[in-house]
mmCIF file of C-alpha atoms and ligand atoms in Angstrom:
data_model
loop_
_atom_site.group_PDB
_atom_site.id
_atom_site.type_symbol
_atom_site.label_atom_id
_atom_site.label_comp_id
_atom_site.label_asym_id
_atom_site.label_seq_id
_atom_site.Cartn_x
_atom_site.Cartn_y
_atom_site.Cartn_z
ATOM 1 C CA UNK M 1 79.480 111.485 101.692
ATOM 2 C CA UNK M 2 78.808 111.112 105.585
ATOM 3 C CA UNK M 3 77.044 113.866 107.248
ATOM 4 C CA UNK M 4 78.349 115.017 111.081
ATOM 5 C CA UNK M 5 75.711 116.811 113.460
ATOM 6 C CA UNK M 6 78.454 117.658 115.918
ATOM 7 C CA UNK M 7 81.905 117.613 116.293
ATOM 8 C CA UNK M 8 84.136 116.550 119.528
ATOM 9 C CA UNK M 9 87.675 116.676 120.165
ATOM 10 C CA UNK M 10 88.095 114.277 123.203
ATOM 11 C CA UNK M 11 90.331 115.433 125.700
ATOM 12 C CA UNK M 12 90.351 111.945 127.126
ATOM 13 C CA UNK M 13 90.367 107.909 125.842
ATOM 14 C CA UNK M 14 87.347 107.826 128.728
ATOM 15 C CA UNK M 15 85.295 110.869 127.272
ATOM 16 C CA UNK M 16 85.711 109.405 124.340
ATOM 17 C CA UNK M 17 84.362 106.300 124.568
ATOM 18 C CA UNK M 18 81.666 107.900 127.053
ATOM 19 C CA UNK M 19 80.432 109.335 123.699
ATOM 20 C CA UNK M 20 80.883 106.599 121.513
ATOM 21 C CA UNK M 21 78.914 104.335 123.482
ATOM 22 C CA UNK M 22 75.869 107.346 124.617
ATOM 23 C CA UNK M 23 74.386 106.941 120.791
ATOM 24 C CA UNK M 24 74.904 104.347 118.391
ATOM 25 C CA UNK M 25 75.292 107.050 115.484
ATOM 26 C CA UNK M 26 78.099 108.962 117.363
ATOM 27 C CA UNK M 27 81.436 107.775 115.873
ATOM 28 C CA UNK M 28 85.256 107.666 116.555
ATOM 29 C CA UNK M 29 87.445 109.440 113.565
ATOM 30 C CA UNK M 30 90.523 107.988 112.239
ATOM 31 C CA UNK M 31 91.645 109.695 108.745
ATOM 32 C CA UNK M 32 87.992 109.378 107.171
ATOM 33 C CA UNK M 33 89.451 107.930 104.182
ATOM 34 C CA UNK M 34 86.940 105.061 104.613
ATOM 35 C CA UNK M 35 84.021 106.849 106.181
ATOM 36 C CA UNK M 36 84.186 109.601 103.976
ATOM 37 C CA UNK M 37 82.766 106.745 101.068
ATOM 38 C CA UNK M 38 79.733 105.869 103.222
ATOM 39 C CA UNK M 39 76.564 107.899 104.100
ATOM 40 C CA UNK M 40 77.025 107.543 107.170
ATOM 41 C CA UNK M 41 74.850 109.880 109.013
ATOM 42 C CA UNK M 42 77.304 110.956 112.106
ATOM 43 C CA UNK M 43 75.421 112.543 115.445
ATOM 44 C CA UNK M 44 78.908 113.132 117.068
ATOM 45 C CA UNK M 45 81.874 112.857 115.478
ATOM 46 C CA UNK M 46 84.711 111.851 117.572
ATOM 47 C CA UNK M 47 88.345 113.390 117.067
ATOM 48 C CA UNK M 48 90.787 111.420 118.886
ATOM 49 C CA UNK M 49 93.775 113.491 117.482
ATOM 50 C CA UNK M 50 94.330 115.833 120.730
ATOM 51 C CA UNK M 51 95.058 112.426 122.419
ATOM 52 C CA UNK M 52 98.916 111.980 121.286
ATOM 53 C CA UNK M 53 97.907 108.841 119.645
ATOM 54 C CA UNK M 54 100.749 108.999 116.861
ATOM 55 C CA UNK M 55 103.869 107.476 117.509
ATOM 56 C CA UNK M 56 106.184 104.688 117.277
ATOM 57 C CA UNK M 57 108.369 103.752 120.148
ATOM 58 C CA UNK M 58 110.423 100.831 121.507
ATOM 59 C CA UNK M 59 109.315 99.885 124.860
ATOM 60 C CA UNK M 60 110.558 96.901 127.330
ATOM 61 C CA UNK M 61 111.328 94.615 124.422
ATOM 62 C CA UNK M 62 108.198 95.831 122.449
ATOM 63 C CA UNK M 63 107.305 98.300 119.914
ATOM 64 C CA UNK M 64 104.414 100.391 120.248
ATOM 65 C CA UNK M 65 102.141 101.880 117.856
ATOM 66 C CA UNK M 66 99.812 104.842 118.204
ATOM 67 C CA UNK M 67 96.360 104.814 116.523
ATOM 68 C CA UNK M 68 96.768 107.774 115.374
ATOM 69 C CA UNK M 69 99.699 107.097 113.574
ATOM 70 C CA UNK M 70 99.271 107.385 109.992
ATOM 71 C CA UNK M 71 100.532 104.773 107.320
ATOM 72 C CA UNK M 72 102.937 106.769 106.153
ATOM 73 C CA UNK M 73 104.549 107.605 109.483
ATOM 74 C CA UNK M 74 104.228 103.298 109.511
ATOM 75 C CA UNK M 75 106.140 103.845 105.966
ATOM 76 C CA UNK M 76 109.022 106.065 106.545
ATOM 77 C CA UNK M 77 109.647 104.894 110.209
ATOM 78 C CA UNK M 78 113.062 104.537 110.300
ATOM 79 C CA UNK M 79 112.543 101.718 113.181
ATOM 80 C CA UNK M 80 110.159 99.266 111.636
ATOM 81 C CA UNK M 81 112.018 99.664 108.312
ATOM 82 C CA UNK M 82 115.412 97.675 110.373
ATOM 83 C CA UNK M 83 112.419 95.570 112.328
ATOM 84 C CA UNK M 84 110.988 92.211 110.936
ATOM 85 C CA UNK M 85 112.667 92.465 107.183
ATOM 86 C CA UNK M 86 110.690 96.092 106.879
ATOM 87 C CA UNK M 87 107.283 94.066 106.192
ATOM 88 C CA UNK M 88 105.602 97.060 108.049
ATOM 89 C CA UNK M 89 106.582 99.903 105.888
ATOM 90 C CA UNK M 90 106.529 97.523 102.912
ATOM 91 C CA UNK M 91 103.026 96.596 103.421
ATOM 92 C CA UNK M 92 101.400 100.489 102.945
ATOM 93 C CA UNK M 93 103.724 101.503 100.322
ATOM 94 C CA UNK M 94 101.036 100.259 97.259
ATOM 95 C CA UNK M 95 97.676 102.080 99.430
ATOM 96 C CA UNK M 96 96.361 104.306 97.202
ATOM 97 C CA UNK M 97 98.975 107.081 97.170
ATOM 98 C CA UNK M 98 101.397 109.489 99.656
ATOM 99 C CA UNK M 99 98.477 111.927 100.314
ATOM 100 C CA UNK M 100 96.118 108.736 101.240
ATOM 101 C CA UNK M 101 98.387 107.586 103.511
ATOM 102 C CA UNK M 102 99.535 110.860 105.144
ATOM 103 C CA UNK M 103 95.794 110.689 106.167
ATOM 104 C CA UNK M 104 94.630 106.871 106.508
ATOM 105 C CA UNK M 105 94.957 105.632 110.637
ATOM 106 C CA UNK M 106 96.843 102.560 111.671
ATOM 107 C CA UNK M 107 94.336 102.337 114.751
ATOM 108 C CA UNK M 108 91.038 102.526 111.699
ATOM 109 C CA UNK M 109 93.011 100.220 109.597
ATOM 110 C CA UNK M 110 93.190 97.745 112.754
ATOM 111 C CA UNK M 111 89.979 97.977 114.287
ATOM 112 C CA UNK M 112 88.030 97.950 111.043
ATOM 113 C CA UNK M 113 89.454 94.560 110.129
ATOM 114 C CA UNK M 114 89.050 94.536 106.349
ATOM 115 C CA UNK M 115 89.128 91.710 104.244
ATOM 116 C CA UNK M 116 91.349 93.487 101.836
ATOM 117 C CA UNK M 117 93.850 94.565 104.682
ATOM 118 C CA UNK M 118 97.369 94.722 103.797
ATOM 119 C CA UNK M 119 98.080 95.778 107.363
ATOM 120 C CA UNK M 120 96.476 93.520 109.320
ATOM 121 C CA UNK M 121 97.680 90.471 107.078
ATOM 122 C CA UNK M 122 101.830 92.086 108.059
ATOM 123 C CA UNK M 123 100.254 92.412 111.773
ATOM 124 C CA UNK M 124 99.167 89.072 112.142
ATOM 125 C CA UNK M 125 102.559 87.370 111.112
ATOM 126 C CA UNK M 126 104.311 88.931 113.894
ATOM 127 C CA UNK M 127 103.564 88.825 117.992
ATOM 128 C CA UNK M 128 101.277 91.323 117.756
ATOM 129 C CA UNK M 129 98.705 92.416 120.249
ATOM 130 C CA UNK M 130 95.971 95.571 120.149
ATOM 131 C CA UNK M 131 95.402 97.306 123.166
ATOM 132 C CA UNK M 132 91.456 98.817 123.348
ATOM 133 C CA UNK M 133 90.248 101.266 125.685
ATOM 134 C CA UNK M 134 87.328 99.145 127.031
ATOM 135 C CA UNK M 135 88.726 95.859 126.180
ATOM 136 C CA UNK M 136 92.004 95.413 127.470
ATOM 137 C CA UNK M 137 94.756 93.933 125.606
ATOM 138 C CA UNK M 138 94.698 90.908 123.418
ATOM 139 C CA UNK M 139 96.512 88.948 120.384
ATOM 140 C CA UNK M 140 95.829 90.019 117.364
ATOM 141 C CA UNK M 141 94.698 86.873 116.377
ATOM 142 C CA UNK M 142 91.648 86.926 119.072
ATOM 143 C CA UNK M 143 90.571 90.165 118.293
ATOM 144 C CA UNK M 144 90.308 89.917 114.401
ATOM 145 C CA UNK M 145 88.033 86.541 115.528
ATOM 146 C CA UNK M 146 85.643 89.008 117.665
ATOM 147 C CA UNK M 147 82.294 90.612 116.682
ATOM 148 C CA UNK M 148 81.898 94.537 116.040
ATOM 149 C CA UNK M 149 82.886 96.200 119.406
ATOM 150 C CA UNK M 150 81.842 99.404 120.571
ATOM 151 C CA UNK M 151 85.482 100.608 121.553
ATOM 152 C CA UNK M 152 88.357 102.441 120.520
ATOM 153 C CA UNK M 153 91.737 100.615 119.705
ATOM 154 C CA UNK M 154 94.773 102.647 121.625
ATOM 155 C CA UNK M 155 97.649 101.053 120.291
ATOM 156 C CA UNK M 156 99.109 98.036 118.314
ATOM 157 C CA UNK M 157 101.936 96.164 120.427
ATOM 158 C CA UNK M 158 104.681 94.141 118.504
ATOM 159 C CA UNK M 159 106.917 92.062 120.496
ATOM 160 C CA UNK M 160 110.853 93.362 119.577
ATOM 161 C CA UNK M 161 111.850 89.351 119.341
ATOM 162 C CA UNK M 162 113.814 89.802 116.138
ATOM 163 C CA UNK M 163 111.710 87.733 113.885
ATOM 164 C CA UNK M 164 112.976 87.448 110.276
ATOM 165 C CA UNK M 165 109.495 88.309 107.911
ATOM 166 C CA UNK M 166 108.630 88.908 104.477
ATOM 167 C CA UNK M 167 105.770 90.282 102.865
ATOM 168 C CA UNK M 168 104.755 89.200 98.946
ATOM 169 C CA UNK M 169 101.112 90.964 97.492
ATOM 170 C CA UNK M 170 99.643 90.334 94.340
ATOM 171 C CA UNK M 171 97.707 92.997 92.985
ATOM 172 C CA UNK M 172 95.801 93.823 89.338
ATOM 173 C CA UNK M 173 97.422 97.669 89.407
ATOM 174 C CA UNK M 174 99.859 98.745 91.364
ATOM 175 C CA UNK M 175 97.097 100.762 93.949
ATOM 176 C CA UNK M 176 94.842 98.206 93.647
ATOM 177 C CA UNK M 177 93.442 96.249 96.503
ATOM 178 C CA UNK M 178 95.311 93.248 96.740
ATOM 179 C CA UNK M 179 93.842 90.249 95.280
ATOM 180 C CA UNK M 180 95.858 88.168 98.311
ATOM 181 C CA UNK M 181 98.588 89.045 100.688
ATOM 182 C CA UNK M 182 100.957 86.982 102.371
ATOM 183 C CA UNK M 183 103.355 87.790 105.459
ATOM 184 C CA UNK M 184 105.784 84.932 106.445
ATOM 185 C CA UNK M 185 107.724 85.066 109.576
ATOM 186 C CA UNK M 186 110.221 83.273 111.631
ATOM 187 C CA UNK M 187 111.954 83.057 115.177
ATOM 188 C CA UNK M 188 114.298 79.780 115.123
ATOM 189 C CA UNK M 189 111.907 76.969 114.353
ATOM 190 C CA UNK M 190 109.151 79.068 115.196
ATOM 191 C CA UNK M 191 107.537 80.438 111.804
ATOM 192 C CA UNK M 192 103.939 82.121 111.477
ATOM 193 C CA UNK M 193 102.025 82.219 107.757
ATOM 194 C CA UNK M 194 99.502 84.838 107.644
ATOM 195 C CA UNK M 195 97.350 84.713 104.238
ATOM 196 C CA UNK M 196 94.745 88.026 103.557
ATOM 197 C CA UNK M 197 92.686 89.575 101.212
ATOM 198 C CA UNK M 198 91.432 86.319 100.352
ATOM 199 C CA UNK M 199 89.288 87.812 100.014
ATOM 200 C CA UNK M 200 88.357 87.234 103.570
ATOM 201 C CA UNK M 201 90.204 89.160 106.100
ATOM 202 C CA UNK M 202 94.041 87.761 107.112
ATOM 203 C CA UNK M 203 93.992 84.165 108.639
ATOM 204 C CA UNK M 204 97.194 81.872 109.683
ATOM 205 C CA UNK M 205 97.802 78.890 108.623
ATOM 206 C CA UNK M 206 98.499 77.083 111.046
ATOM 207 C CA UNK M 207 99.516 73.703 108.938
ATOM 208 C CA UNK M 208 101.766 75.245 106.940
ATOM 209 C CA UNK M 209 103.933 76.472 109.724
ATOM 210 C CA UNK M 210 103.870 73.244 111.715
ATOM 211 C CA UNK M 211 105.405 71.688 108.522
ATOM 212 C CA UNK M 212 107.832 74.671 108.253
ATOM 213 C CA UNK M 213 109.282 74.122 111.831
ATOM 214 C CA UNK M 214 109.402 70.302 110.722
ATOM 215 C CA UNK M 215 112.409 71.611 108.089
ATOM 216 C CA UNK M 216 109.011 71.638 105.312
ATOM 217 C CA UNK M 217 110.361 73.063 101.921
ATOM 218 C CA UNK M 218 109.080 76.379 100.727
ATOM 219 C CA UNK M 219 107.004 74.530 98.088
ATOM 220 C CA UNK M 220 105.694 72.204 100.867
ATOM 221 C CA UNK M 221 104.474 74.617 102.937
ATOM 222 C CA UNK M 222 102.925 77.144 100.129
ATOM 223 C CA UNK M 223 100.574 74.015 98.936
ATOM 224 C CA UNK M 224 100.025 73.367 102.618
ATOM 225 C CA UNK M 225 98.869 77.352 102.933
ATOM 226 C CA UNK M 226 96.636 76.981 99.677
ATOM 227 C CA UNK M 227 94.880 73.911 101.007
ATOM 228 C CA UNK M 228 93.850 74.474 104.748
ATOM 229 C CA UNK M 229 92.850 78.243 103.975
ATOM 230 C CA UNK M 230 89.239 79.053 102.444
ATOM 231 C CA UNK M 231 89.499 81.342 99.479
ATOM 232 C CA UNK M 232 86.727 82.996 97.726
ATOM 233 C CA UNK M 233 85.766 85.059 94.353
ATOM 234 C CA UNK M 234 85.172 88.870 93.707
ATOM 235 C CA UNK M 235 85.549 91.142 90.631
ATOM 236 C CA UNK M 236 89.240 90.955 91.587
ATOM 237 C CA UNK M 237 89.864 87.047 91.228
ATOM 238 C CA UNK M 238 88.176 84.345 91.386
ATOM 239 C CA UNK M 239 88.954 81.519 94.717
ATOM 240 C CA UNK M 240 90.805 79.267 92.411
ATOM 241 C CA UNK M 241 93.207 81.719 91.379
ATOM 242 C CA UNK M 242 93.617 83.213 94.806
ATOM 243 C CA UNK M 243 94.499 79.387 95.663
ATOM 244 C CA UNK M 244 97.376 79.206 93.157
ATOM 245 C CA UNK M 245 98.564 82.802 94.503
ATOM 246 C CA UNK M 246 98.757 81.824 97.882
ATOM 247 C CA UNK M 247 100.985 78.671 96.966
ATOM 248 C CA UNK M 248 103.133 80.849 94.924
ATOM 249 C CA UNK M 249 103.087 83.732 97.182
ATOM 250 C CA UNK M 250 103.803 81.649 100.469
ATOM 251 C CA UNK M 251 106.352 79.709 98.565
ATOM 252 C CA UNK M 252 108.162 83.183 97.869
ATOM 253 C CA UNK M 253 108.115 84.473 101.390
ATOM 254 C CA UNK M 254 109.445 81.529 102.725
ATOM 255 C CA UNK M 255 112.420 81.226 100.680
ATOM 256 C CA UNK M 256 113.249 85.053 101.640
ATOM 257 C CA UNK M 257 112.823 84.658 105.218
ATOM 258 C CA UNK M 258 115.278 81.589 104.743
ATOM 259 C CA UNK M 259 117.804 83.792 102.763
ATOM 260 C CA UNK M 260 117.372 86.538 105.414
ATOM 261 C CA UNK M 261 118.126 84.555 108.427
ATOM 262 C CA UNK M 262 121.136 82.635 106.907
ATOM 263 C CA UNK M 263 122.646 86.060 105.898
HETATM 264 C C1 FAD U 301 89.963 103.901 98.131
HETATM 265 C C2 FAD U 301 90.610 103.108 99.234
HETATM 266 C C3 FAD U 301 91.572 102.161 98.911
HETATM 267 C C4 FAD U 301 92.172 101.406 99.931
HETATM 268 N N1 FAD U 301 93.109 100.460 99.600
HETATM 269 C C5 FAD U 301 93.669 99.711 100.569
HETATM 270 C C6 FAD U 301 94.635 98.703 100.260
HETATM 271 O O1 FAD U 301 94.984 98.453 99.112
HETATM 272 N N2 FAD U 301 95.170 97.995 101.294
HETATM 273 C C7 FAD U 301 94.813 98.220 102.592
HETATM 274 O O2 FAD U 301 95.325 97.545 103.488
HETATM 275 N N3 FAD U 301 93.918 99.176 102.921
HETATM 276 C C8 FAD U 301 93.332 99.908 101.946
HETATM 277 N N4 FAD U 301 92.392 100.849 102.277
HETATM 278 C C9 FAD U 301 92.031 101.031 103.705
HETATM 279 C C10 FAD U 301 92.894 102.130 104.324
HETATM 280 O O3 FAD U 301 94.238 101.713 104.354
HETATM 281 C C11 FAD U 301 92.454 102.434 105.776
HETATM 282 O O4 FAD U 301 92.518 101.245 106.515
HETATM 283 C C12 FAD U 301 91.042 102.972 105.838
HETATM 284 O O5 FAD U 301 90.916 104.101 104.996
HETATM 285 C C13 FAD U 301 90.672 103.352 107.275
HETATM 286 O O6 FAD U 301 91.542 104.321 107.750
HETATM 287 P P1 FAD U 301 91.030 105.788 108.127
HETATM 288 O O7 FAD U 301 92.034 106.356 109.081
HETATM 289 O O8 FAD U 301 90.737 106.526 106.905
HETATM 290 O O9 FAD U 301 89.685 105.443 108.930
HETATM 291 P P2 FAD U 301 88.267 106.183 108.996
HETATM 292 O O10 FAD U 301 87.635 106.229 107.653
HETATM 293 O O11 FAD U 301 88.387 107.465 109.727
HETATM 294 O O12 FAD U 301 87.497 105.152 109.949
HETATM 295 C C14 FAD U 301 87.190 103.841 109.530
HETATM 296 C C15 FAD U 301 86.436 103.141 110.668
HETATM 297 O O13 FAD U 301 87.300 102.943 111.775
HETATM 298 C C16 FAD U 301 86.724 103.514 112.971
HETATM 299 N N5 FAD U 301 87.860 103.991 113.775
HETATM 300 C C17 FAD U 301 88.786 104.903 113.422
HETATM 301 N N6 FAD U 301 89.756 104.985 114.359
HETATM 302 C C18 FAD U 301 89.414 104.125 115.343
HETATM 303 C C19 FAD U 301 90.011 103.754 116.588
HETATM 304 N N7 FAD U 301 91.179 104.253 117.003
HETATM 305 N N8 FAD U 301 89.360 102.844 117.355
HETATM 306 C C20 FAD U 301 88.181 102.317 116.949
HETATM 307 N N9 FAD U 301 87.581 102.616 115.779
HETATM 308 C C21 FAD U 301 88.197 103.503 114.986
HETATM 309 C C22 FAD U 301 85.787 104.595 112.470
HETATM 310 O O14 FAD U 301 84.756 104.861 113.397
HETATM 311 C C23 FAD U 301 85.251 103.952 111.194
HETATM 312 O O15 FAD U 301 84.217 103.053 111.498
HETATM 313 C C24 FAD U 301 91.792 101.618 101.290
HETATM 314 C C25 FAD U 301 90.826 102.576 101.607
HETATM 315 C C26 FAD U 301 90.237 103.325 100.602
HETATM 316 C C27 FAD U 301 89.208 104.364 100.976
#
């Protein structure tokens, strides 16, 4: 259990990262799911929740997501569940339980870049971008390649470009972590293959959707995914399996983002 000295609401994205970056033990807040498994010892806790942080709107051809936003407001969205084949709310729906995920943070989930993420693995299939108080905005893709940062993430922005996705995990129990995740997605020839939990933290392959925008076959393009992607072991699975997953799993998501679009 983490211990907090003090405790801050911040009536400000500027106050708060003031604090955050005064002390290194002074932290930003999402749900605490995570931190509350540490022992973390916390000089000032940060509460970003005075902020209006939680939402999800359609903006100028892009959706916007508040970090404050929980995974269940991600789940029962009725916008993401008509955007990008519903991968969004589909991805949460096997995190722990409803009470976890009336709690857990989209913005924690993000910034934290777990291996296991189901979230970030959804996230990176699409045009996705995070915007960070201190940083600016950038693809997904760059940030999840970054070192720790001492900032707070604002918002997750998702081009509205009508992509067709689909989302395929493969997990020991149903609230397991996932032993690998896959999101496929695709805008005309353009497709993205995002590949996570394996159990390093969500990568594209970048192979496998050059030879899907070639006319590749789902098959094609699964063993591509399971060859040019490093996989490893953990008590969950060991790399070899993961490696047969992914060509399964990519395989699958493929052939429903082809049955999707042709619908
Ligand atoms: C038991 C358990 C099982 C889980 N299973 C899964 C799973 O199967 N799939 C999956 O995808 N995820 C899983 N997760 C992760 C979960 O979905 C959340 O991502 C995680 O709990 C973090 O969310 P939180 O809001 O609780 O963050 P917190 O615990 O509050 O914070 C986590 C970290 O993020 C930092 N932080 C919080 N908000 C921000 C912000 N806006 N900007 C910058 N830094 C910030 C905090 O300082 C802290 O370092 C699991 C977590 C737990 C504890």
């Amino acid at each position: 259990m983490y211990t907090v000295k003090s405790y801050q609401f911040a009536q400000s994205l500027d106050e708060a990262c003031e604090l955050l970056q005064k002390d290194s033990k002074n932290t930003v807040l999402g749900g605490c799911c995570w931190l509350k498994m540490g022992h973390k010892r916390i000089r000032t806790a940060i509460d970003l929740t005075r902020l209006n942080l939680s939402y999800i709107t359609e903006s100028d051809g892009k959706i916007l997501i508040g970090a404050t936003t929980t995974l269940r407001e991600l789940e029962t969205s009725p916008l993401l569940q008509k955007r990008f084949g519903g991968i969004l709310p589909q991805c949460v729906k096997n995190i722990v339980g409803v009470q976890f995920r009336n709690i857990a943070t989209v913005g924690a989930s993000v910034f934290s870049r777990y291996g296991f993420s189901d979230i970030l693995t959804a996230l990176l299939a699409l045009n996705t971008s995070v915007e960070l108080h201190l940083g600016g905005v950038m693809t997904l893709e760059k940030f999840i390649e970054l070192p720790p940062q001492r900032d707070i993430l604002k918002q997750i922005i998702i081009a509205d470009d009508g992509r067709v996705a689909a989302y395929q995990s493969m997990r020991n129990s149903v609230t397991d972590f996932p032993v690998l995740a896959v999101a496929v997605s695709k805008l005309a020839a353009d497709w993205k293959v995002s590949v996570g939990a394996r159990p390093a933290r969500a990568a594209l392959a970048q192979n496998a959707a050059k030879l899907l925008s070639q006319g590749a076959s789902p098959e094609q393009a699964g063993n591509a995914a399971a060859e040019e992607l490093a996989f490893g072991s953990n008590m969950r699975a060991s790399a070899q399996y993961r490696k047969l997953l992914a060509s399964v799993l990519v395989k699958r998501a493929v052939q429903q983002c082809r049955e999707d679009t042709s619908k």
